[in-house]
CSV table of C-alpha atoms in Angstrom, one decimal:
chain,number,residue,atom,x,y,z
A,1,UNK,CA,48.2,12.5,-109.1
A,2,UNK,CA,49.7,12.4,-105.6
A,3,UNK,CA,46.9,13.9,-104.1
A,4,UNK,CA,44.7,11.3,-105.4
A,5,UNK,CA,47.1,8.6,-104.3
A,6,UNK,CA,46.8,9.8,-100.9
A,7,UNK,CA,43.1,10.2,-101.0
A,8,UNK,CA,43.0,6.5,-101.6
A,9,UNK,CA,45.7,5.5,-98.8
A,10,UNK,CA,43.5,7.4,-96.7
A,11,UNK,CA,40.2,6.0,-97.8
A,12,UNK,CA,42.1,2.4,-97.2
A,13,UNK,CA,43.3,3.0,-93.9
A,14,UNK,CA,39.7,3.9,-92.4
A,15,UNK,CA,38.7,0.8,-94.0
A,16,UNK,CA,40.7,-1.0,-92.4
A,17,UNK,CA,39.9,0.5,-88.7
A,18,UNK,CA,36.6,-0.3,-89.5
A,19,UNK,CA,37.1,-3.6,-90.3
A,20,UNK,CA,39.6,-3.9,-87.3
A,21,UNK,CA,37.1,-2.1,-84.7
A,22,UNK,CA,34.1,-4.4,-86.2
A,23,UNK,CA,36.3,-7.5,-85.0
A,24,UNK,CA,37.3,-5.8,-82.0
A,25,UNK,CA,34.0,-5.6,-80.9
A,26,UNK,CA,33.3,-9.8,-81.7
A,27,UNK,CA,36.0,-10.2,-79.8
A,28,UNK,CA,34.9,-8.5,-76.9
A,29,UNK,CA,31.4,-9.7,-77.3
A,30,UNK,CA,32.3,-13.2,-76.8
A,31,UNK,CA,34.9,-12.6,-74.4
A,32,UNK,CA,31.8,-10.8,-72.2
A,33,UNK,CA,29.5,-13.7,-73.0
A,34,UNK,CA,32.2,-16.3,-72.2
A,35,UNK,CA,33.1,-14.1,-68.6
A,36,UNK,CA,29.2,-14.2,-68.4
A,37,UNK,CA,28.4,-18.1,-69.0
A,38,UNK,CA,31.7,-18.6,-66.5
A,39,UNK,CA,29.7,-16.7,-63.9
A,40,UNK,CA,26.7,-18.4,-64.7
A,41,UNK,CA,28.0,-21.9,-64.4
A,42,UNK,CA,30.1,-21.1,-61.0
A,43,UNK,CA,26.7,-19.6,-59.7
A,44,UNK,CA,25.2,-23.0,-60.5
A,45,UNK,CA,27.7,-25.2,-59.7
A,46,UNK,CA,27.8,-23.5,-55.8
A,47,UNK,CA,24.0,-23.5,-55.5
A,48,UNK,CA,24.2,-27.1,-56.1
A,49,UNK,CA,27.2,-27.5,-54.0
A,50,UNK,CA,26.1,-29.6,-50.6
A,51,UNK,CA,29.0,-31.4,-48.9
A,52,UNK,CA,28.3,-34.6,-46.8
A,53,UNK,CA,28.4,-34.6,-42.8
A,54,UNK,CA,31.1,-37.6,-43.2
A,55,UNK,CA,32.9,-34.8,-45.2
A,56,UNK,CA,35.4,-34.9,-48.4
A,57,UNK,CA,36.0,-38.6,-48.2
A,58,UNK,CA,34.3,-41.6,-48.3
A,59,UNK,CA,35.0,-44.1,-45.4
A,60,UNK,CA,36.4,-46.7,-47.1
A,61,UNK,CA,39.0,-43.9,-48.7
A,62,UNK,CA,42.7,-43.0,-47.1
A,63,UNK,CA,42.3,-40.0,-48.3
A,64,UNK,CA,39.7,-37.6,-50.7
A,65,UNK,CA,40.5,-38.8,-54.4
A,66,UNK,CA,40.7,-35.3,-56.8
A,67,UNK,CA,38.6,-36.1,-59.9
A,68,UNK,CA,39.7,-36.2,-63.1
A,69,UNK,CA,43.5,-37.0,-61.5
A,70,UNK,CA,42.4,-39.9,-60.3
A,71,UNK,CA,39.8,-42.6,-60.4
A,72,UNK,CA,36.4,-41.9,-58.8
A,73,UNK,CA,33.0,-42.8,-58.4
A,74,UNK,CA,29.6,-40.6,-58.8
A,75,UNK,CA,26.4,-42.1,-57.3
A,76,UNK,CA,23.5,-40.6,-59.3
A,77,UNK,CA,20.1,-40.5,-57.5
A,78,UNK,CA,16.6,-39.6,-59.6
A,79,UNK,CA,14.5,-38.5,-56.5
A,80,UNK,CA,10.7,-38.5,-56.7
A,81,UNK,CA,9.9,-35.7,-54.3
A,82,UNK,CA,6.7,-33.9,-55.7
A,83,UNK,CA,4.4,-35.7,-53.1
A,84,UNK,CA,6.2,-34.5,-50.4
A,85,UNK,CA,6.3,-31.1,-51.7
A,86,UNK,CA,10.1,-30.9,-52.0
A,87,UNK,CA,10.6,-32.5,-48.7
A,88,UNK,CA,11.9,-35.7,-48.1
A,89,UNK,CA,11.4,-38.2,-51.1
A,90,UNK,CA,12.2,-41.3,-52.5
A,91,UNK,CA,14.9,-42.5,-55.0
A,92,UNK,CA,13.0,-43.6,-57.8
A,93,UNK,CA,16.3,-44.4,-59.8
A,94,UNK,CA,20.1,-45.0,-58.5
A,95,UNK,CA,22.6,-45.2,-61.0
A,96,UNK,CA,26.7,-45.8,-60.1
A,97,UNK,CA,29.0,-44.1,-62.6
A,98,UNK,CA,33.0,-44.9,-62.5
A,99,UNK,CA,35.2,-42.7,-64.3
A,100,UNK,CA,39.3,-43.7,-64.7
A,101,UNK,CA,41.1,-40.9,-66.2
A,102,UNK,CA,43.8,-43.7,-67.2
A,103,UNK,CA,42.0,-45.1,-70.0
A,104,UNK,CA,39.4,-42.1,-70.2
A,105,UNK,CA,36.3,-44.5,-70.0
A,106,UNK,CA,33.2,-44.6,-67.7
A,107,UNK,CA,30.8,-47.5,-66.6
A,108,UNK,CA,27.6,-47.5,-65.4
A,109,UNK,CA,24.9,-49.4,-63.9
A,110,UNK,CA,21.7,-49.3,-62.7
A,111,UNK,CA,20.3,-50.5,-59.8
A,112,UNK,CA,16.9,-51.7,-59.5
A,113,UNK,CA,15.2,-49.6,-56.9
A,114,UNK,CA,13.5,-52.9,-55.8
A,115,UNK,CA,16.9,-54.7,-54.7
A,116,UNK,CA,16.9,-56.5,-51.6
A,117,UNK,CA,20.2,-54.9,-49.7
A,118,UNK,CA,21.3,-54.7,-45.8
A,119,UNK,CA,20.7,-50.8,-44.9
A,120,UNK,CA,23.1,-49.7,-42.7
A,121,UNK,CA,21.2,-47.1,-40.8
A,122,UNK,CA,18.0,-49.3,-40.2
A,123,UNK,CA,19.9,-52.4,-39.0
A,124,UNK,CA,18.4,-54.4,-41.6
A,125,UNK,CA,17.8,-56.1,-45.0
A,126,UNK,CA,15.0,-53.5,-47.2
A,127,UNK,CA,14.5,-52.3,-50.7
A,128,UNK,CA,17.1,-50.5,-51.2
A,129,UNK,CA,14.9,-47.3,-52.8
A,130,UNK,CA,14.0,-47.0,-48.8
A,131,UNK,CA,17.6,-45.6,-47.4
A,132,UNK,CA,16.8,-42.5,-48.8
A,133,UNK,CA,14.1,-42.4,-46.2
A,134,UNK,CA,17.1,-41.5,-43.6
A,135,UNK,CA,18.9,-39.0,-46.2
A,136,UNK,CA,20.9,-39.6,-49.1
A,137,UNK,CA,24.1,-40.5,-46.7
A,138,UNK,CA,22.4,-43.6,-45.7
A,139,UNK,CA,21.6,-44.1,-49.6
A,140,UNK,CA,25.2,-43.4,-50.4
A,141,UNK,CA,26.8,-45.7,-46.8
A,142,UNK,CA,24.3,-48.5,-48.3
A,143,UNK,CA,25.3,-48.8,-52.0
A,144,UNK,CA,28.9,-49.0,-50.6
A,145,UNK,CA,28.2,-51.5,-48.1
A,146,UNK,CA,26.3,-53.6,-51.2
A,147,UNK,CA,29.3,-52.8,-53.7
A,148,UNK,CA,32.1,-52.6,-51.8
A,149,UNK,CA,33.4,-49.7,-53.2
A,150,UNK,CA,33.8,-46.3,-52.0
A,151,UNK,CA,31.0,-43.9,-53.7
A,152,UNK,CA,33.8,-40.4,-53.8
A,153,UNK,CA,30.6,-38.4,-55.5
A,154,UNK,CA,26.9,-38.0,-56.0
A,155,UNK,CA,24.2,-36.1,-57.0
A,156,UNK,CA,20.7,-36.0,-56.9
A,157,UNK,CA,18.0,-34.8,-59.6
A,158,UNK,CA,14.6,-34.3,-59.1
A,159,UNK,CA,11.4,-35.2,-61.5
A,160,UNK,CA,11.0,-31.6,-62.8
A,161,UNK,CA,14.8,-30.6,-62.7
A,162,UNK,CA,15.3,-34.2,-64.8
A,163,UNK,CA,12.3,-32.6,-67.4
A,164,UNK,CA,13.8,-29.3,-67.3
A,165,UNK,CA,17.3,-30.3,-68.2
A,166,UNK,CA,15.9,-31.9,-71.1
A,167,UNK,CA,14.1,-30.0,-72.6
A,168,UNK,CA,16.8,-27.4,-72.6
A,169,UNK,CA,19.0,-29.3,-74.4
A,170,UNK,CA,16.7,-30.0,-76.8
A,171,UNK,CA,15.5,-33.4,-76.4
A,172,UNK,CA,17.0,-37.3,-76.1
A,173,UNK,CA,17.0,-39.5,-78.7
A,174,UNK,CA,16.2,-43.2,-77.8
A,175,UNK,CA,16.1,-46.2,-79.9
A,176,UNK,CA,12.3,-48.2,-78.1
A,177,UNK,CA,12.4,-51.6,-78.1
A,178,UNK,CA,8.6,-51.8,-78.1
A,179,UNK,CA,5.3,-50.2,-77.9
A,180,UNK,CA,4.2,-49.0,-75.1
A,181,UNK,CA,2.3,-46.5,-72.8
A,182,UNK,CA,3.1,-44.8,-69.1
A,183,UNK,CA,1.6,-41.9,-67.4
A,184,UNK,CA,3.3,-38.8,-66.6
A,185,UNK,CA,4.2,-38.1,-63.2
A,186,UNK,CA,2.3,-35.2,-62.7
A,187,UNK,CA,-1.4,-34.6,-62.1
A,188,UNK,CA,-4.1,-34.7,-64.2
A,189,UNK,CA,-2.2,-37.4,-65.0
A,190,UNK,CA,-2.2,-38.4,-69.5
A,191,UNK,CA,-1.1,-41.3,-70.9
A,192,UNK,CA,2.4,-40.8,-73.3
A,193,UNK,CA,2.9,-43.3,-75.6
A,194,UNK,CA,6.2,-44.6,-77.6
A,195,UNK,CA,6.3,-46.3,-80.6
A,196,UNK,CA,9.4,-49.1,-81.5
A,197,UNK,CA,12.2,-47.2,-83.0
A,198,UNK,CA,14.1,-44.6,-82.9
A,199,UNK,CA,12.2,-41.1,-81.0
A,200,UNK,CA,13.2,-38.3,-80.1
A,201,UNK,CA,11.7,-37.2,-76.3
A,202,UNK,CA,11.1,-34.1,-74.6
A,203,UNK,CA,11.9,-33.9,-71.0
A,204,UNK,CA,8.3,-35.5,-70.1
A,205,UNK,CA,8.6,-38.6,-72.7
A,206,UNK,CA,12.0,-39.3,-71.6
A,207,UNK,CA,10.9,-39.0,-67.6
A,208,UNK,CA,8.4,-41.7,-68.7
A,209,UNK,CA,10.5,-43.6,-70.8
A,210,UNK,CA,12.9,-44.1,-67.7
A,211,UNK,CA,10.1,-44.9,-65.4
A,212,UNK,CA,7.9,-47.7,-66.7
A,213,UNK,CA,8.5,-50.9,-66.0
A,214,UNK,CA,4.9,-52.9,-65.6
A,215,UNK,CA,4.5,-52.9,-69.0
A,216,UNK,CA,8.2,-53.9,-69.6
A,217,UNK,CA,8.3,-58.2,-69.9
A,218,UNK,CA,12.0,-57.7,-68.7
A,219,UNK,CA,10.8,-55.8,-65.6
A,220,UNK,CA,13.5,-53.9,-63.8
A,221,UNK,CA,16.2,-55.0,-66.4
A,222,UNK,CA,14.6,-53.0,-69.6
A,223,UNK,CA,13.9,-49.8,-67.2
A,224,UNK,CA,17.4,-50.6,-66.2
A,225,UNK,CA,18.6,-50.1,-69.7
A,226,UNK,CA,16.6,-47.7,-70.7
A,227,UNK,CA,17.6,-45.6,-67.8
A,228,UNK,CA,21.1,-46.2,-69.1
A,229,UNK,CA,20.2,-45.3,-72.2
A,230,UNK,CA,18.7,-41.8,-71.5
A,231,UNK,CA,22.0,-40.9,-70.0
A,232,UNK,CA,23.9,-41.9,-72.7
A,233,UNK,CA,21.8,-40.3,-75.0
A,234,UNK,CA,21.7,-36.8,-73.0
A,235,UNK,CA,25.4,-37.3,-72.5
A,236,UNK,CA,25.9,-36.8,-76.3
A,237,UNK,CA,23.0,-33.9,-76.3
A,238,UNK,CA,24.9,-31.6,-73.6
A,239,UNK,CA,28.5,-32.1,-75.6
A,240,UNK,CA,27.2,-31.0,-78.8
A,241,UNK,CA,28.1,-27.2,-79.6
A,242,UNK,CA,24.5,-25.8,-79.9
A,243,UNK,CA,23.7,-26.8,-76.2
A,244,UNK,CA,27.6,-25.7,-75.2
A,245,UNK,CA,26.7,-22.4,-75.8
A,246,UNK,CA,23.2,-22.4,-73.8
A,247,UNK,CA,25.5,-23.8,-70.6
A,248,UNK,CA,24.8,-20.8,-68.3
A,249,UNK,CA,20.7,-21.7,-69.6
A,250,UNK,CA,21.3,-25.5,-68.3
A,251,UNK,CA,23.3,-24.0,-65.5
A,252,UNK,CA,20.4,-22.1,-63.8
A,253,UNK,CA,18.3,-26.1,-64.2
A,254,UNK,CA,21.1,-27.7,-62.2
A,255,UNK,CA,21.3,-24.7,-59.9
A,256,UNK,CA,17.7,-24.7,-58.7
A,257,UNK,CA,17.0,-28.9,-58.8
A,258,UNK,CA,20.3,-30.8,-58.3
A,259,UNK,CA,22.2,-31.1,-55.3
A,260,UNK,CA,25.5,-32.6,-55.1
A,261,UNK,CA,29.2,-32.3,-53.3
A,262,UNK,CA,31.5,-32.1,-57.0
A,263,UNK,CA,32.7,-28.8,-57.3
A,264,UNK,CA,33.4,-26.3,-60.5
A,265,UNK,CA,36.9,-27.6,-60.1
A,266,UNK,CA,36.3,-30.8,-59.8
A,267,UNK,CA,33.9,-30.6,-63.3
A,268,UNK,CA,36.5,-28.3,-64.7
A,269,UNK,CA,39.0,-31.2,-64.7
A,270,UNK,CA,36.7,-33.6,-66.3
A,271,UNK,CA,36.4,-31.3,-69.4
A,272,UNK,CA,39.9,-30.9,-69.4
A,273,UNK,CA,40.8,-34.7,-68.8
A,274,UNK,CA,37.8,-36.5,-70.6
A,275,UNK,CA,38.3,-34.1,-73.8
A,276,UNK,CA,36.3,-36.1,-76.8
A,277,UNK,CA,34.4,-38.1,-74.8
A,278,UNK,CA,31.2,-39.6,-75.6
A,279,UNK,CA,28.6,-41.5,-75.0
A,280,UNK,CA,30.9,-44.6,-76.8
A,281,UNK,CA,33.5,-44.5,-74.1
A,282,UNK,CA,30.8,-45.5,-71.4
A,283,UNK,CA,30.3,-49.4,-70.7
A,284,UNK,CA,27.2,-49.8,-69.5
A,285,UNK,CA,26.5,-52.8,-66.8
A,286,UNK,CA,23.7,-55.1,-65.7
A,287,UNK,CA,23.1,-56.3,-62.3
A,288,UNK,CA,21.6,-59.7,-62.9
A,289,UNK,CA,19.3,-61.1,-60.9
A,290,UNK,CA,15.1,-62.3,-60.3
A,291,UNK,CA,12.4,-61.3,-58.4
A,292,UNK,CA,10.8,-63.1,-55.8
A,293,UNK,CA,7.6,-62.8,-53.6
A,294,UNK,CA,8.6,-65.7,-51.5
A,295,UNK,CA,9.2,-63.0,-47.9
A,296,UNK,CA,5.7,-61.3,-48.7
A,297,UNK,CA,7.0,-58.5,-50.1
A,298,UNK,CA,8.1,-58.3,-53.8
A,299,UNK,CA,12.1,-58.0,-53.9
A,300,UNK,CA,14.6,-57.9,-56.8
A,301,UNK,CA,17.3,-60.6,-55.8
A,302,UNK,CA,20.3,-60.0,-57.0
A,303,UNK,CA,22.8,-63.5,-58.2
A,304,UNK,CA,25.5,-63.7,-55.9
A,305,UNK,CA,28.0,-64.8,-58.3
A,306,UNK,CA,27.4,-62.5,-60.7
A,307,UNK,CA,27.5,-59.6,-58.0
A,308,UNK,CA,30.9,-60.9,-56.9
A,309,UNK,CA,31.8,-60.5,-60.5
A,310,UNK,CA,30.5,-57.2,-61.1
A,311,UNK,CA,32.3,-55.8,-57.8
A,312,UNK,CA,35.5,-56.8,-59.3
A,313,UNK,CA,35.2,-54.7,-62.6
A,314,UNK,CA,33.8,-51.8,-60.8
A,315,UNK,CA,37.0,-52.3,-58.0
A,316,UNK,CA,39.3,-52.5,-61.2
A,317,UNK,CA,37.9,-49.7,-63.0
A,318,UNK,CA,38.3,-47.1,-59.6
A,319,UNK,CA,42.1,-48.7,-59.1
A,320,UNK,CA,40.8,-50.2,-55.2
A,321,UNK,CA,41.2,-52.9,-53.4
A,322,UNK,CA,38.7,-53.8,-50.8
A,323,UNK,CA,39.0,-54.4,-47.8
């Protein structure tokens, strides 16, 4: 009888190490995968990594702002640089993010790459999509001198990183307001089309659904929005835990086609400040305005009063005061 007792004991005891030695090894596995997704990400995040000549701070800054401690700015730049093999460019969209870690909220807005701004490193008035001619520091000096606000970030995206990043995460979806075609960007060129409704987009559609704007009747203002919108959207996409775990996959995307000067600390304190965020905490603004022909040259004009207006709420939002 006691030898069967301890027969049992025994046979309970290697169940148990084999129970404990299966978990020991889950453990381990995603403590490996979670070293190796670290190491991924940091790999990305300093391939990415290209500070500015003017160096940590912008001009109109006392001192470098640490993000996610403080209020900051990102400029965001789409570049279209596939004619120029790589080289060069143009901004084909420019977007201004503010983030206050106050009230854990963000805005946005677009700004038509048609707009009619004074460009500091030319000496004179130009659409403001041509700064990036000189470098993205003229781009970056010229959206502060046209918001008066100091731009603390930026980065820069390319067509096929944009496509790439996409795709990875599995897609955008956007609600169209209307039917509609536009060609992709790449040669031989197809027409996509969208249909009113809700649509879920790969990383081509949703390049196209930012980009058209001839067939838009609101012109710069609906690819405004919908340029807004795509960000939202992936915004919600890369938060979700499917595309969490695929990080070091996105990372590798960002590494090889976005450049920019935040660093892994600096997005390590977002995720740790801006915990729940979504896609809901971002306020999304419009720069209102009209085109006009009247200098030759198609322009997008933006109202002064209303500019005036929106300077203020970005100014509030980033805690400054201009000068």
């Amino acid at each position: 009888m006691e030898q069967t007792r301890r027969r049992i004991v025994k046979k309970k005891k290697k169940r148990w190490r084999k129970v404990l030695l299966f978990f020991m090894v889950i453990i381990l596995a995603i403590a490996g995968y979670g070293a190796y997704v670290v190491y991924e990400a940091t790999k990305a995040a300093n391939d990415s990594y290209v500070q500015l000549s003017r160096g940590e701070k912008s001009k109109l800054r006392n001192k470098a702002v640490q993000f996610g401690k403080e209020p900051v700015s990102i400029l965001l730049l789409g570049v279209e640089d596939y004619a120029s093999g790589g080289k060069g460019g143009r901004t084909d969209s420019i977007m201004v993010a503010t983030f206050n870690p106050e009230s854990k909220s963000m805005k946005l807005m677009s700004i038509p790459r048609d707009t009619r701004v004074y460009i500091p490193s030319k000496d004179k008035k130009a659409k403001i999509n041509s700064a990036y001619n000189n470098g993205k520091e003229s781009t970056i000096e010229t959206v502060e001198d046209f918001l008066d606000i100091p731009i603390d970030f930026y980065a820069t995206v390319n067509f096929e990183g944009f496509k790439e990043i996409i795709d990875e995460i599995g897609g955008v979806t956007v609600d169209v307001p209307f039917d509609f075609w536009e060609y992709t960007d790449t040669f031989p060129r197809k027409k996509l089309y969208y249909k009113e409704g809700k649509q879920k987009l790969n990383g081509e559609e949703a390049l196209g659904y930012t980009r058209m704007r001839k067939r838009d009747p609101n012109g710069d203002f609906g690819r405004a929005d919908r340029q807004k919108e795509v960000v939202k959207a992936a915004f919600d996409a890369l938060i979700t835990p499917k595309n969490l775990l695929k990080v070091d996959d996105i990372a590798k995307h960002v590494g090889d086609n976005v450049e920019t000067n935040l660093k892994v600390t600096d997005l390590l304190a977002f995720t740790t400040k801006f915990k729940g965020f979504t896609s809901q905490d971002i306020k999304t603004l419009t720069l209102e305005g009209e085109g006009d022909s009247s200098l030759g040259t198609w322009y997008f004009m933006p109202d002064q009063d209303a500019l005036e207006k929106t300077k203020k709420e970005l100014q509030d939002h980033l805690n400054y005061k201009a000068k």
